[in-house]
């Protein structure tokens, strides 16, 4: 006899996290296999990756078959994996302004006993590793070669990144300047981005560094 699914599936990341915790404590009113629960927990720990990666990419990351993710989604009450993934995508699209407070809240609410401090770093390390895996999974050889050709052949290169990405922009400017000439930050003279852009010509290259939800 098939197991019953959740009557009303969670529709927020917070509710998904709460459900994952309840399942782990056997308080959810239904059970998941240990592997399915482990995958469920990892999905809610890294919502940004869960939102953007395909079902095949996620399955490869967890070492499972894509059908396992489909069954998990239906077991949680969703129509399918796309319906399940929509919760992550909506959270990322609608709640970017709460990104920092949400991350800080996850750290602040972690219990202080039982080595939880180490668990925080382990979780952050897993999320970072997932981000790196996602980056590698999206690399395209032709696009990479095309970008390299542009950087090598352009008359001049300007690099732009603000706030968290300013250090990356500065470092990239320094490194490119070691192998070619006429590389600088876009707004190095502090005259404004619009003024700096107006001085560029066709064939020049601008590199902009950022990612959601940062500036």
Short mmCIF file of C-alpha atoms in Angstrom, two decimals:
data_model
loop_
_atom_site.label_atom_id
_atom_site.label_comp_id
_atom_site.label_asym_id
_atom_site.label_seq_id
_atom_site.Cartn_x
_atom_site.Cartn_y
_atom_site.Cartn_z
CA UNK A 1 0.00 0.00 0.00
CA UNK A 2 1.57 3.35 -1.04
CA UNK A 3 2.39 5.86 1.65
CA UNK A 4 0.20 8.94 1.88
CA UNK A 5 1.66 12.28 0.82
CA UNK A 6 1.52 15.49 2.84
CA UNK A 7 -1.95 17.00 2.51
CA UNK A 8 -0.76 20.60 2.09
CA UNK A 9 2.80 21.02 0.82
CA UNK A 10 4.92 23.83 2.32
CA UNK A 11 5.03 27.01 0.23
CA UNK A 12 7.93 28.86 1.87
CA UNK A 13 11.58 28.03 2.52
CA UNK A 14 11.00 28.49 6.24
CA UNK A 15 8.18 25.93 6.19
CA UNK A 16 10.35 23.49 4.24
CA UNK A 17 13.13 23.83 6.81
CA UNK A 18 10.66 23.30 9.63
CA UNK A 19 9.28 20.21 7.89
CA UNK A 20 12.76 18.78 7.34
CA UNK A 21 13.48 19.27 11.04
CA UNK A 22 10.18 17.65 12.03
CA UNK A 23 10.85 14.65 9.80
CA UNK A 24 14.28 14.23 11.40
CA UNK A 25 12.66 14.24 14.83
CA UNK A 26 9.86 11.84 13.79
CA UNK A 27 7.33 14.57 14.54
CA UNK A 28 5.98 15.12 11.01
CA UNK A 29 3.30 12.45 11.04
CA UNK A 30 4.99 10.64 8.15
CA UNK A 31 8.47 9.31 7.47
CA UNK A 32 11.11 9.47 4.76
CA UNK A 33 13.90 7.04 4.12
CA UNK A 34 17.27 8.09 5.51
CA UNK A 35 18.62 8.88 2.02
CA UNK A 36 15.52 10.86 1.04
CA UNK A 37 15.63 12.84 4.27
CA UNK A 38 19.33 13.57 3.80
CA UNK A 39 18.66 14.89 0.28
CA UNK A 40 15.68 16.92 1.53
CA UNK A 41 17.83 18.50 4.25
CA UNK A 42 20.61 19.36 1.78
CA UNK A 43 18.12 20.96 -0.61
CA UNK A 44 16.78 23.33 2.04
CA UNK A 45 20.28 24.09 3.34
CA UNK A 46 21.28 25.51 -0.05
CA UNK A 47 18.10 27.09 -1.47
CA UNK A 48 19.98 29.17 -4.05
CA UNK A 49 21.39 26.01 -5.66
CA UNK A 50 18.08 24.19 -5.33
CA UNK A 51 16.40 27.05 -7.19
CA UNK A 52 18.71 27.27 -10.20
CA UNK A 53 20.07 23.77 -10.86
CA UNK A 54 18.19 21.24 -12.99
CA UNK A 55 16.80 18.04 -11.56
CA UNK A 56 19.56 16.10 -13.35
CA UNK A 57 22.30 18.35 -11.95
CA UNK A 58 20.93 18.01 -8.42
CA UNK A 59 20.59 14.26 -8.80
CA UNK A 60 24.22 14.01 -9.95
CA UNK A 61 25.32 16.16 -7.02
CA UNK A 62 23.60 13.85 -4.53
CA UNK A 63 24.52 10.64 -6.34
CA UNK A 64 20.91 9.60 -6.91
CA UNK A 65 18.50 9.06 -9.79
CA UNK A 66 16.36 12.07 -10.87
CA UNK A 67 13.27 9.95 -10.23
CA UNK A 68 14.22 9.92 -6.53
CA UNK A 69 13.80 13.70 -6.43
CA UNK A 70 10.46 13.40 -8.19
CA UNK A 71 9.26 10.84 -5.65
CA UNK A 72 10.51 13.01 -2.79
CA UNK A 73 8.59 16.01 -4.13
CA UNK A 74 5.38 13.99 -4.43
CA UNK A 75 5.91 12.47 -0.97
CA UNK A 76 6.02 16.04 0.39
CA UNK A 77 2.68 16.80 -1.28
CA UNK A 78 3.87 18.54 -4.45
CA UNK A 79 2.61 17.69 -7.93
CA UNK A 80 6.16 17.03 -9.08
CA UNK A 81 9.69 18.30 -8.81
CA UNK A 82 8.94 21.49 -10.75
CA UNK A 83 6.23 22.37 -8.24
CA UNK A 84 8.66 21.64 -5.40
CA UNK A 85 11.47 23.70 -6.99
CA UNK A 86 9.07 26.62 -7.50
CA UNK A 87 9.15 27.21 -3.72
CA UNK A 88 12.91 27.79 -3.87
CA UNK A 89 12.67 29.95 -6.98
CA UNK A 90 9.93 32.12 -5.53
CA UNK A 91 11.92 32.62 -2.32
CA UNK A 92 15.02 33.70 -4.24
CA UNK A 93 13.03 35.99 -6.56
CA UNK A 94 10.80 37.61 -3.94
CA UNK A 95 12.92 37.70 -0.80
CA UNK A 96 16.32 38.94 -1.95
CA UNK A 97 15.96 42.01 0.26
CA UNK A 98 15.83 39.67 3.26
CA UNK A 99 18.91 37.66 2.23
CA UNK A 100 21.30 39.08 4.82
CA UNK A 101 18.85 38.99 7.72
CA UNK A 102 17.84 35.44 6.80
CA UNK A 103 21.44 34.24 6.75
CA UNK A 104 22.22 36.03 10.00
CA UNK A 105 19.07 34.63 11.57
CA UNK A 106 20.10 31.08 10.70
CA UNK A 107 23.37 31.63 12.54
CA UNK A 108 21.83 33.39 15.52
CA UNK A 109 19.17 30.74 16.09
CA UNK A 110 21.61 27.82 16.02
CA UNK A 111 21.77 26.22 19.51
CA UNK A 112 25.06 26.91 21.26
CA UNK A 113 25.46 23.47 22.87
CA UNK A 114 26.69 20.17 21.52
CA UNK A 115 29.28 21.47 19.06
CA UNK A 116 26.72 23.48 17.10
CA UNK A 117 29.32 26.15 16.37
CA UNK A 118 31.26 23.65 14.27
CA UNK A 119 28.04 22.55 12.57
CA UNK A 120 27.48 26.14 11.41
CA UNK A 121 30.84 26.15 9.66
CA UNK A 122 30.22 22.69 8.24
CA UNK A 123 26.90 23.87 6.79
CA UNK A 124 28.49 26.99 5.30
CA UNK A 125 31.28 24.85 3.85
CA UNK A 126 28.72 22.52 2.24
CA UNK A 127 26.90 25.50 0.74
CA UNK A 128 30.17 26.90 -0.60
CA UNK A 129 31.06 23.52 -2.09
CA UNK A 130 27.61 23.38 -3.71
CA UNK A 131 28.20 26.83 -5.21
CA UNK A 132 31.53 25.70 -6.66
CA UNK A 133 29.88 22.55 -8.06
CA UNK A 134 27.20 24.72 -9.64
CA UNK A 135 29.82 26.96 -11.20
CA UNK A 136 31.71 24.01 -12.66
CA UNK A 137 28.49 22.49 -13.95
CA UNK A 138 27.68 25.66 -15.90
CA UNK A 139 31.11 26.09 -17.52
CA UNK A 140 30.94 25.98 -21.30
CA UNK A 141 34.18 25.43 -23.23
CA UNK A 142 33.18 27.51 -26.26
CA UNK A 143 32.00 30.44 -24.14
CA UNK A 144 35.15 30.29 -22.02
CA UNK A 145 37.41 30.35 -25.09
CA UNK A 146 35.38 33.23 -26.51
CA UNK A 147 35.78 35.24 -23.32
CA UNK A 148 39.52 34.59 -23.27
CA UNK A 149 39.81 35.78 -26.88
CA UNK A 150 37.94 38.99 -26.07
CA UNK A 151 40.19 39.71 -23.09
CA UNK A 152 43.32 39.00 -25.12
CA UNK A 153 42.39 40.96 -28.25
CA UNK A 154 40.42 43.96 -26.95
CA UNK A 155 42.11 47.34 -27.24
CA UNK A 156 41.30 48.04 -23.60
CA UNK A 157 39.55 46.27 -20.75
CA UNK A 158 37.62 47.84 -17.90
CA UNK A 159 36.47 45.95 -14.81
CA UNK A 160 33.53 46.95 -12.61
CA UNK A 161 32.41 45.62 -9.23
CA UNK A 162 31.05 47.44 -6.20
CA UNK A 163 30.73 46.67 -2.49
CA UNK A 164 31.40 42.95 -1.94
CA UNK A 165 32.76 42.61 -5.48
CA UNK A 166 35.09 45.60 -5.49
CA UNK A 167 37.97 43.51 -4.14
CA UNK A 168 37.41 40.90 -6.87
CA UNK A 169 37.35 43.63 -9.53
CA UNK A 170 40.58 45.12 -8.17
CA UNK A 171 42.31 41.74 -8.05
CA UNK A 172 41.19 40.84 -11.57
CA UNK A 173 42.42 44.23 -12.84
CA UNK A 174 45.81 43.60 -11.24
CA UNK A 175 46.13 40.07 -12.67
CA UNK A 176 45.07 41.04 -16.20
CA UNK A 177 47.46 43.98 -16.05
CA UNK A 178 50.30 41.50 -15.54
CA UNK A 179 49.68 39.86 -18.94
CA UNK A 180 48.35 42.70 -21.12
CA UNK A 181 48.20 46.48 -21.30
CA UNK A 182 45.40 49.03 -20.82
CA UNK A 183 43.43 47.29 -18.07
CA UNK A 184 41.81 49.37 -15.34
CA UNK A 185 38.82 49.64 -13.04
CA UNK A 186 35.90 51.17 -14.90
CA UNK A 187 35.58 54.09 -12.50
CA UNK A 188 39.21 54.35 -11.42
CA UNK A 189 39.30 58.20 -11.72
CA UNK A 190 36.06 58.38 -9.64
CA UNK A 191 34.35 60.46 -12.33
CA UNK A 192 31.30 58.20 -12.36
CA UNK A 193 30.34 55.05 -14.22
CA UNK A 194 28.44 56.93 -16.95
CA UNK A 195 31.47 59.13 -17.68
CA UNK A 196 33.76 56.09 -17.80
CA UNK A 197 31.43 54.24 -20.17
CA UNK A 198 31.21 57.26 -22.48
CA UNK A 199 34.97 57.04 -23.06
CA UNK A 200 34.81 53.46 -24.35
CA UNK A 201 34.62 52.53 -28.02
CA UNK A 202 33.37 49.53 -30.01
CA UNK A 203 35.63 46.58 -29.41
CA UNK A 204 36.50 47.54 -25.83
CA UNK A 205 35.54 45.04 -23.14
CA UNK A 206 33.81 45.67 -19.81
CA UNK A 207 33.76 42.95 -17.14
CA UNK A 208 31.05 43.32 -14.48
CA UNK A 209 31.22 41.17 -11.37
CA UNK A 210 28.15 40.45 -9.24
CA UNK A 211 25.55 37.81 -8.41
CA UNK A 212 22.10 37.80 -6.90
CA UNK A 213 21.20 39.07 -4.38
CA UNK A 214 24.27 41.31 -4.12
CA UNK A 215 24.67 44.76 -5.68
#
